[in-house]
PDB file of C-alpha atoms in Angstrom:
ATOM      1  CA  UNK A1238     116.516  80.084  58.241  1.00 43.00           C
ATOM      2  CA  UNK A1239     113.547  80.874  56.023  1.00 47.00           C
ATOM      3  CA  UNK A1240     112.002  84.266  55.646  1.00 53.00           C
ATOM      4  CA  UNK A1241     108.899  83.152  57.522  1.00 49.00           C
ATOM      5  CA  UNK A1242     111.124  81.944  60.396  1.00 53.00           C
ATOM      6  CA  UNK A1243     112.875  85.346  60.512  1.00 51.00           C
ATOM      7  CA  UNK A1244     109.500  87.132  60.469  1.00 55.00           C
ATOM      8  CA  UNK A1245     108.169  84.931  63.206  1.00 55.00           C
ATOM      9  CA  UNK A1246     111.295  85.542  65.356  1.00 54.00           C
ATOM     10  CA  UNK A1247     111.017  89.244  64.744  1.00 52.00           C
ATOM     11  CA  UNK A1248     107.356  89.252  65.756  1.00 54.00           C
ATOM     12  CA  UNK A1249     108.194  87.285  68.910  1.00 58.00           C
ATOM     13  CA  UNK A1250     110.951  89.709  69.808  1.00 59.00           C
ATOM     14  CA  UNK A1251     108.993  92.955  69.259  1.00 58.00           C
ATOM     15  CA  UNK A1252     105.509  91.748  70.022  1.00 58.00           C
ATOM     16  CA  UNK A1253     103.693  92.303  73.335  1.00 64.00           C
ATOM     17  CA  UNK A1254     103.089  89.366  75.597  1.00 68.00           C
ATOM     18  CA  UNK A1255      99.805  88.830  77.442  1.00 68.00           C
ATOM     19  CA  UNK A1256      99.134  90.873  80.576  1.00 72.00           C
ATOM     20  CA  UNK A1257     100.623  89.338  83.724  1.00 73.00           C
ATOM     21  CA  UNK A1258      98.520  87.393  86.242  1.00 75.00           C
ATOM     22  CA  UNK A1259      96.950  89.577  88.835  1.00 69.00           C
ATOM     23  CA  UNK A1260      99.342  88.998  91.682  1.00 86.00           C
ATOM     24  CA  UNK A1261     102.494  88.311  89.735  1.00 90.00           C
ATOM     25  CA  UNK A1262     103.933  91.801  90.032  1.00 90.00           C
ATOM     26  CA  UNK A1263     103.313  91.900  93.806  1.00 91.00           C
ATOM     27  CA  UNK A1264     104.705  88.448  94.498  1.00 94.00           C
ATOM     28  CA  UNK A1265     107.827  89.049  92.468  1.00 95.00           C
ATOM     29  CA  UNK A1266     108.402  92.334  94.291  1.00 95.00           C
ATOM     30  CA  UNK A1267     108.295  90.455  97.601  1.00 96.00           C
ATOM     31  CA  UNK A1268     110.700  87.884  96.302  1.00 97.00           C
ATOM     32  CA  UNK A1269     113.190  90.544  95.101  1.00 97.00           C
ATOM     33  CA  UNK A1270     112.901  92.322  98.422  1.00 97.00           C
ATOM     34  CA  UNK A1271     113.651  89.135 100.307  1.00 98.00           C
ATOM     35  CA  UNK A1272     116.679  88.483  98.174  1.00 97.00           C
ATOM     36  CA  UNK A1273     118.045  91.931  98.766  1.00 98.00           C
ATOM     37  CA  UNK A1274     117.259  91.955 102.539  1.00 97.00           C
ATOM     38  CA  UNK A1275     118.471  88.430 103.371  1.00 96.00           C
ATOM     39  CA  UNK A1276     122.263  88.588 103.573  1.00 95.00           C
ATOM     40  CA  UNK A1277     123.086  85.070 102.369  1.00 95.00           C
ATOM     41  CA  UNK A1278     120.969  85.494  99.244  1.00 96.00           C
ATOM     42  CA  UNK A1279     122.251  89.065  98.747  1.00 97.00           C
ATOM     43  CA  UNK A1280     125.879  87.914  98.745  1.00 94.00           C
ATOM     44  CA  UNK A1281     125.194  85.703  95.713  1.00 94.00           C
ATOM     45  CA  UNK A1282     122.675  87.873  93.860  1.00 95.00           C
ATOM     46  CA  UNK A1283     124.716  91.020  94.324  1.00 96.00           C
ATOM     47  CA  UNK A1284     126.888  89.855  91.399  1.00 96.00           C
ATOM     48  CA  UNK A1285     124.110  90.903  89.088  1.00 96.00           C
ATOM     49  CA  UNK A1286     124.230  94.486  90.629  1.00 97.00           C
ATOM     50  CA  UNK A1287     128.015  94.537  90.268  1.00 97.00           C
ATOM     51  CA  UNK A1288     127.663  93.571  86.580  1.00 97.00           C
ATOM     52  CA  UNK A1289     125.267  96.451  86.000  1.00 97.00           C
ATOM     53  CA  UNK A1290     127.497  98.794  88.032  1.00 97.00           C
ATOM     54  CA  UNK A1291     130.627  98.108  86.016  1.00 97.00           C
ATOM     55  CA  UNK A1292     128.659  98.017  82.812  1.00 97.00           C
ATOM     56  CA  UNK A1293     127.469 101.548  83.625  1.00 97.00           C
ATOM     57  CA  UNK A1294     131.059 102.727  84.090  1.00 97.00           C
ATOM     58  CA  UNK A1295     132.099 101.075  80.846  1.00 97.00           C
ATOM     59  CA  UNK A1296     129.242 102.424  78.744  1.00 96.00           C
ATOM     60  CA  UNK A1297     129.528 105.988  79.986  1.00 97.00           C
ATOM     61  CA  UNK A1298     133.346 105.825  79.479  1.00 96.00           C
ATOM     62  CA  UNK A1299     132.865 104.921  75.863  1.00 95.00           C
ATOM     63  CA  UNK A1300     130.060 107.521  75.317  1.00 96.00           C
ATOM     64  CA  UNK A1301     132.317 110.302  76.713  1.00 95.00           C
ATOM     65  CA  UNK A1302     135.191 109.391  74.439  1.00 95.00           C
ATOM     66  CA  UNK A1303     137.394 107.533  76.936  1.00 95.00           C
ATOM     67  CA  UNK A1304     139.198 104.315  75.893  1.00 95.00           C
ATOM     68  CA  UNK A1305     137.976 101.301  77.765  1.00 95.00           C
ATOM     69  CA  UNK A1306     140.847  99.137  79.053  1.00 95.00           C
ATOM     70  CA  UNK A1307     138.818  96.352  80.628  1.00 96.00           C
ATOM     71  CA  UNK A1308     136.474  95.197  83.300  1.00 97.00           C
ATOM     72  CA  UNK A1309     137.134  92.926  86.273  1.00 96.00           C
ATOM     73  CA  UNK A1310     134.429  91.209  88.441  1.00 96.00           C
ATOM     74  CA  UNK A1311     135.696  89.682  91.612  1.00 95.00           C
ATOM     75  CA  UNK A1312     134.443  86.798  93.731  1.00 93.00           C
ATOM     76  CA  UNK A1313     133.683  89.147  96.677  1.00 92.00           C
ATOM     77  CA  UNK A1314     131.157  90.926  94.333  1.00 92.00           C
ATOM     78  CA  UNK A1315     133.518  93.952  93.916  1.00 93.00           C
ATOM     79  CA  UNK A1316     134.494  95.189  90.473  1.00 95.00           C
ATOM     80  CA  UNK A1317     136.806  97.419  88.601  1.00 95.00           C
ATOM     81  CA  UNK A1318     136.523  99.219  85.268  1.00 96.00           C
ATOM     82  CA  UNK A1319     139.608 100.741  83.795  1.00 94.00           C
ATOM     83  CA  UNK A1320     139.548 103.423  81.127  1.00 94.00           C
ATOM     84  CA  UNK A1321     142.115 105.772  79.642  1.00 93.00           C
ATOM     85  CA  UNK A1322     141.675 109.504  79.127  1.00 91.00           C
ATOM     86  CA  UNK A1323     141.827 112.747  80.980  1.00 91.00           C
ATOM     87  CA  UNK A1324     141.923 112.208  84.737  1.00 90.00           C
ATOM     88  CA  UNK A1325     139.706 115.198  85.187  1.00 90.00           C
ATOM     89  CA  UNK A1326     136.796 116.876  83.340  1.00 93.00           C
ATOM     90  CA  UNK A1327     133.253 115.896  82.413  1.00 94.00           C
ATOM     91  CA  UNK A1328     134.197 112.492  80.884  1.00 95.00           C
ATOM     92  CA  UNK A1329     135.808 111.287  84.022  1.00 96.00           C
ATOM     93  CA  UNK A1330     133.066 112.745  86.240  1.00 97.00           C
ATOM     94  CA  UNK A1331     130.178 111.085  84.416  1.00 97.00           C
ATOM     95  CA  UNK A1332     132.131 107.801  84.201  1.00 97.00           C
ATOM     96  CA  UNK A1333     132.553 107.802  87.962  1.00 97.00           C
ATOM     97  CA  UNK A1334     129.022 108.877  88.484  1.00 97.00           C
ATOM     98  CA  UNK A1335     127.528 106.096  86.421  1.00 97.00           C
ATOM     99  CA  UNK A1336     128.365 103.087  88.529  1.00 97.00           C
ATOM    100  CA  UNK A1337     126.138 103.362  91.565  1.00 98.00           C
ATOM    101  CA  UNK A1338     123.111 104.616  89.513  1.00 98.00           C
ATOM    102  CA  UNK A1339     123.396 102.146  86.596  1.00 98.00           C
ATOM    103  CA  UNK A1340     121.613  99.192  88.235  1.00 98.00           C
ATOM    104  CA  UNK A1341     118.663 101.338  89.125  1.00 98.00           C
ATOM    105  CA  UNK A1342     118.465 103.013  85.755  1.00 98.00           C
ATOM    106  CA  UNK A1343     118.734  99.622  84.004  1.00 98.00           C
ATOM    107  CA  UNK A1344     115.823  98.497  86.282  1.00 97.00           C
ATOM    108  CA  UNK A1345     113.864 101.595  85.342  1.00 97.00           C
ATOM    109  CA  UNK A1346     114.349 100.861  81.661  1.00 97.00           C
ATOM    110  CA  UNK A1347     113.224  97.297  82.318  1.00 96.00           C
ATOM    111  CA  UNK A1348     110.116  98.559  84.096  1.00 96.00           C
ATOM    112  CA  UNK A1349     109.296 100.694  81.080  1.00 94.00           C
ATOM    113  CA  UNK A1350     109.593  97.674  78.764  1.00 94.00           C
ATOM    114  CA  UNK A1351     107.487  95.540  81.092  1.00 92.00           C
ATOM    115  CA  UNK A1352     104.900  98.329  81.130  1.00 88.00           C
ATOM    116  CA  UNK A1353     104.461  97.545  77.381  1.00 86.00           C
ATOM    117  CA  UNK A1354     104.527  93.807  78.043  1.00 86.00           C
ATOM    118  CA  UNK A1355     107.790  93.535  76.023  1.00 89.00           C
ATOM    119  CA  UNK A1356     109.072  90.690  78.119  1.00 91.00           C
ATOM    120  CA  UNK A1357     110.894  88.798  75.412  1.00 90.00           C
ATOM    121  CA  UNK A1358     112.524  91.969  74.095  1.00 92.00           C
ATOM    122  CA  UNK A1359     113.707  92.800  77.654  1.00 95.00           C
ATOM    123  CA  UNK A1360     115.305  89.383  78.039  1.00 95.00           C
ATOM    124  CA  UNK A1361     117.040  89.547  74.610  1.00 93.00           C
ATOM    125  CA  UNK A1362     118.334  93.068  75.211  1.00 95.00           C
ATOM    126  CA  UNK A1363     119.796  91.829  78.511  1.00 96.00           C
ATOM    127  CA  UNK A1364     121.559  88.942  76.666  1.00 95.00           C
ATOM    128  CA  UNK A1365     123.000  91.280  74.083  1.00 95.00           C
ATOM    129  CA  UNK A1366     124.297  93.702  76.748  1.00 95.00           C
ATOM    130  CA  UNK A1367     125.859  90.862  78.634  1.00 96.00           C
ATOM    131  CA  UNK A1368     127.585  89.597  75.448  1.00 96.00           C
ATOM    132  CA  UNK A1369     128.968  93.119  74.731  1.00 94.00           C
ATOM    133  CA  UNK A1370     130.286  93.345  78.281  1.00 96.00           C
ATOM    134  CA  UNK A1371     131.898  89.877  78.038  1.00 96.00           C
ATOM    135  CA  UNK A1372     134.164  91.191  75.252  1.00 95.00           C
ATOM    136  CA  UNK A1373     135.759  93.587  77.772  1.00 95.00           C
ATOM    137  CA  UNK A1374     136.033  91.285  80.778  1.00 97.00           C
ATOM    138  CA  UNK A1375     139.677  90.676  81.796  1.00 95.00           C
ATOM    139  CA  UNK A1376     139.598  88.000  84.434  1.00 96.00           C
ATOM    140  CA  UNK A1377     138.318  84.429  84.631  1.00 96.00           C
ATOM    141  CA  UNK A1378     135.773  84.857  87.391  1.00 96.00           C
ATOM    142  CA  UNK A1379     134.306  87.871  85.652  1.00 96.00           C
ATOM    143  CA  UNK A1380     133.982  85.974  82.344  1.00 97.00           C
ATOM    144  CA  UNK A1381     132.373  82.950  84.106  1.00 96.00           C
ATOM    145  CA  UNK A1382     129.984  85.292  85.984  1.00 96.00           C
ATOM    146  CA  UNK A1383     128.819  87.093  82.878  1.00 97.00           C
ATOM    147  CA  UNK A1384     128.557  83.882  80.839  1.00 97.00           C
ATOM    148  CA  UNK A1385     126.462  82.062  83.496  1.00 96.00           C
ATOM    149  CA  UNK A1386     124.226  85.113  83.842  1.00 96.00           C
ATOM    150  CA  UNK A1387     123.804  85.448  80.113  1.00 96.00           C
ATOM    151  CA  UNK A1388     123.133  81.682  79.714  1.00 96.00           C
ATOM    152  CA  UNK A1389     120.372  81.823  82.399  1.00 96.00           C
ATOM    153  CA  UNK A1390     118.723  84.766  80.769  1.00 96.00           C
ATOM    154  CA  UNK A1391     118.912  83.256  77.284  1.00 95.00           C
ATOM    155  CA  UNK A1392     117.612  79.833  78.422  1.00 96.00           C
ATOM    156  CA  UNK A1393     114.602  81.500  80.020  1.00 95.00           C
ATOM    157  CA  UNK A1394     113.921  83.642  76.947  1.00 90.00           C
ATOM    158  CA  UNK A1395     114.282  80.730  74.472  1.00 90.00           C
ATOM    159  CA  UNK A1396     112.920  77.688  76.342  1.00 92.00           C
ATOM    160  CA  UNK A1397     110.667  78.808  79.155  1.00 90.00           C
ATOM    161  CA  UNK A1398     106.908  79.184  79.030  1.00 90.00           C
ATOM    162  CA  UNK A1399     105.505  82.753  78.878  1.00 88.00           C
ATOM    163  CA  UNK A1400     104.465  82.615  82.504  1.00 90.00           C
ATOM    164  CA  UNK A1401     108.009  81.612  83.600  1.00 93.00           C
ATOM    165  CA  UNK A1402     109.484  84.380  81.408  1.00 93.00           C
ATOM    166  CA  UNK A1403     107.186  86.958  82.879  1.00 93.00           C
ATOM    167  CA  UNK A1404     108.036  85.838  86.537  1.00 95.00           C
ATOM    168  CA  UNK A1405     111.723  85.875  85.777  1.00 96.00           C
ATOM    169  CA  UNK A1406     111.603  89.324  84.082  1.00 96.00           C
ATOM    170  CA  UNK A1407     109.629  90.893  86.913  1.00 96.00           C
ATOM    171  CA  UNK A1408     111.867  89.477  89.627  1.00 97.00           C
ATOM    172  CA  UNK A1409     114.894  90.684  87.762  1.00 97.00           C
ATOM    173  CA  UNK A1410     113.643  94.258  87.281  1.00 97.00           C
ATOM    174  CA  UNK A1411     112.339  94.467  90.863  1.00 97.00           C
ATOM    175  CA  UNK A1412     115.710  93.212  92.068  1.00 98.00           C
ATOM    176  CA  UNK A1413     117.628  95.827  90.126  1.00 98.00           C
ATOM    177  CA  UNK A1414     115.337  98.620  91.359  1.00 98.00           C
ATOM    178  CA  UNK A1415     115.474  97.513  95.012  1.00 98.00           C
ATOM    179  CA  UNK A1416     118.978  96.141  94.895  1.00 97.00           C
ATOM    180  CA  UNK A1417     120.342  99.357  93.377  1.00 97.00           C
ATOM    181  CA  UNK A1418     119.612 101.146  96.581  1.00 98.00           C
ATOM    182  CA  UNK A1419     121.397  98.873  99.129  1.00 97.00           C
ATOM    183  CA  UNK A1420     124.958  99.340  97.792  1.00 97.00           C
ATOM    184  CA  UNK A1421     124.786 103.084  98.476  1.00 98.00           C
ATOM    185  CA  UNK A1422     124.205 102.416 102.108  1.00 97.00           C
ATOM    186  CA  UNK A1423     126.962  99.843 102.107  1.00 96.00           C
ATOM    187  CA  UNK A1424     129.258 102.335 100.490  1.00 96.00           C
ATOM    188  CA  UNK A1425     128.672 104.976 103.097  1.00 96.00           C
ATOM    189  CA  UNK A1426     129.009 102.464 105.938  1.00 95.00           C
ATOM    190  CA  UNK A1427     132.428 101.394 104.613  1.00 94.00           C
ATOM    191  CA  UNK A1428     133.452 104.984 104.016  1.00 93.00           C
ATOM    192  CA  UNK A1429     132.585 105.952 107.499  1.00 93.00           C
ATOM    193  CA  UNK A1430     134.967 103.278 108.751  1.00 92.00           C
ATOM    194  CA  UNK A1431     137.715 104.401 106.443  1.00 89.00           C
ATOM    195  CA  UNK A1432     137.619 101.228 104.433  1.00 88.00           C
ATOM    196  CA  UNK A1433     136.952 102.703 100.997  1.00 88.00           C
ATOM    197  CA  UNK A1434     139.226 105.729 100.545  1.00 87.00           C
ATOM    198  CA  UNK A1435     139.181 105.267  96.757  1.00 91.00           C
ATOM    199  CA  UNK A1436     135.413 104.851  96.360  1.00 95.00           C
ATOM    200  CA  UNK A1437     133.567 106.325  93.355  1.00 96.00           C
ATOM    201  CA  UNK A1438     132.268 109.127  95.683  1.00 97.00           C
ATOM    202  CA  UNK A1439     135.756 110.001  96.898  1.00 96.00           C
ATOM    203  CA  UNK A1440     137.211 109.983  93.392  1.00 96.00           C
ATOM    204  CA  UNK A1441     134.333 112.243  92.334  1.00 97.00           C
ATOM    205  CA  UNK A1442     135.287 114.569  95.154  1.00 96.00           C
ATOM    206  CA  UNK A1443     138.780 114.734  93.871  1.00 95.00           C
ATOM    207  CA  UNK A1444     137.685 115.459  90.343  1.00 95.00           C
ATOM    208  CA  UNK A1445     134.955 117.983  91.212  1.00 95.00           C
ATOM    209  CA  UNK A1446     136.181 119.466  94.552  1.00 94.00           C
ATOM    210  CA  UNK A1447     132.634 118.707  95.891  1.00 97.00           C
ATOM    211  CA  UNK A1448     132.502 116.700  99.133  1.00 97.00           C
ATOM    212  CA  UNK A1449     132.186 112.875  98.690  1.00 97.00           C
ATOM    213  CA  UNK A1450     129.083 112.794 100.962  1.00 97.00           C
ATOM    214  CA  UNK A1451     127.302 115.026  98.347  1.00 98.00           C
ATOM    215  CA  UNK A1452     127.932 112.394  95.699  1.00 98.00           C
ATOM    216  CA  UNK A1453     126.722 109.639  98.011  1.00 98.00           C
ATOM    217  CA  UNK A1454     123.515 111.639  98.353  1.00 98.00           C
ATOM    218  CA  UNK A1455     123.261 111.958  94.526  1.00 98.00           C
ATOM    219  CA  UNK A1456     123.602 108.197  94.143  1.00 98.00           C
ATOM    220  CA  UNK A1457     120.911 107.663  96.764  1.00 98.00           C
ATOM    221  CA  UNK A1458     118.523 110.241  95.308  1.00 98.00           C
ATOM    222  CA  UNK A1459     118.726 108.873  91.756  1.00 98.00           C
ATOM    223  CA  UNK A1460     118.362 105.251  92.909  1.00 98.00           C
ATOM    224  CA  UNK A1461     115.352 105.982  95.171  1.00 98.00           C
ATOM    225  CA  UNK A1462     113.707 108.066  92.406  1.00 98.00           C
ATOM    226  CA  UNK A1463     114.191 105.183  89.915  1.00 98.00           C
ATOM    227  CA  UNK A1464     112.699 102.740  92.478  1.00 97.00           C
ATOM    228  CA  UNK A1465     109.649 104.991  93.012  1.00 97.00           C
ATOM    229  CA  UNK A1466     109.050 105.640  89.363  1.00 96.00           C
ATOM    230  CA  UNK A1467     109.766 102.076  88.319  1.00 96.00           C
ATOM    231  CA  UNK A1468     107.544 100.798  91.154  1.00 94.00           C
ATOM    232  CA  UNK A1469     104.641 102.935  89.863  1.00 92.00           C
ATOM    233  CA  UNK A1470     105.196 101.633  86.352  1.00 91.00           C
ATOM    234  CA  UNK A1471     105.087  98.006  87.558  1.00 91.00           C
ATOM    235  CA  UNK A1472     102.169  98.689  89.841  1.00 84.00           C
ATOM    236  CA  UNK A1473     100.323  99.975  86.802  1.00 75.00           C
ATOM    237  CA  UNK A1474     100.626  96.401  85.425  1.00 64.00           C
ATOM    238  CA  UNK A1475      99.297  94.885  88.580  1.00 60.00           C
ATOM    239  CA  UNK A1476      96.266  97.023  89.323  1.00 58.00           C
ATOM    240  CA  UNK A1477      94.475  96.540  86.004  1.00 55.00           C
ATOM    241  CA  UNK A1478      95.110  92.849  86.103  1.00 52.00           C
ATOM    242  CA  UNK A1479      93.606  92.696  89.670  1.00 50.00           C
ATOM    243  CA  UNK A1480      90.550  94.796  88.755  1.00 50.00           C
ATOM    244  CA  UNK A1481      89.765  92.543  85.751  1.00 53.00           C
ATOM    245  CA  UNK A1482      90.204  89.281  87.599  1.00 51.00           C
ATOM    246  CA  UNK A1483      87.002  87.289  88.126  1.00 51.00           C
TER     247      UNK A1483
END
């Protein structure tokens, strides 16, 4: 690859793309909302939320000095991240806390990148994170799930037209922001029926001696805040585009 080619690639990666069409942000938000609200679509798309959830556990485990043992993603959209270290203390607490807030925080970071029209950069960062996660996957379905997701994101970033890239990026970010909230309600529904005695919230209760319901509330507060802030960021892209439309 020549120096000019590297320079062009770097400019493409870091450069800002054109402002999105006027209604793109609104339409993609509606699409993401339908995917999250419609159960048959949610059952499939929820795998992306699980990937972000388990990736959050894994990243925070590493950042807090724990040893990552591996990640499993299951066909029923559940997941498991195993790490070694002290069973109590801040490292374990933050590792447990990270899962249910990770999708929403990833969506918030994506909204920030889209606010600067860094669509290509957003897609390539997503591919890189998926590749790093793939290294730690320990089951076949998990590996296939991450590979397929990464391949789709890469194909869009490399081959698709700018308008398609923008639509894909906005749907993805909206989906993480909106879809990050629903699992918290699902968690509490299952807990109330006694079907998740070892949930992240219950494990946090064991580590911190603070009731599990408090931690469910923390998950929900962070996710809703990310949705509101990210929504304002994305709406900031929509309103100027609408106001300047002929």
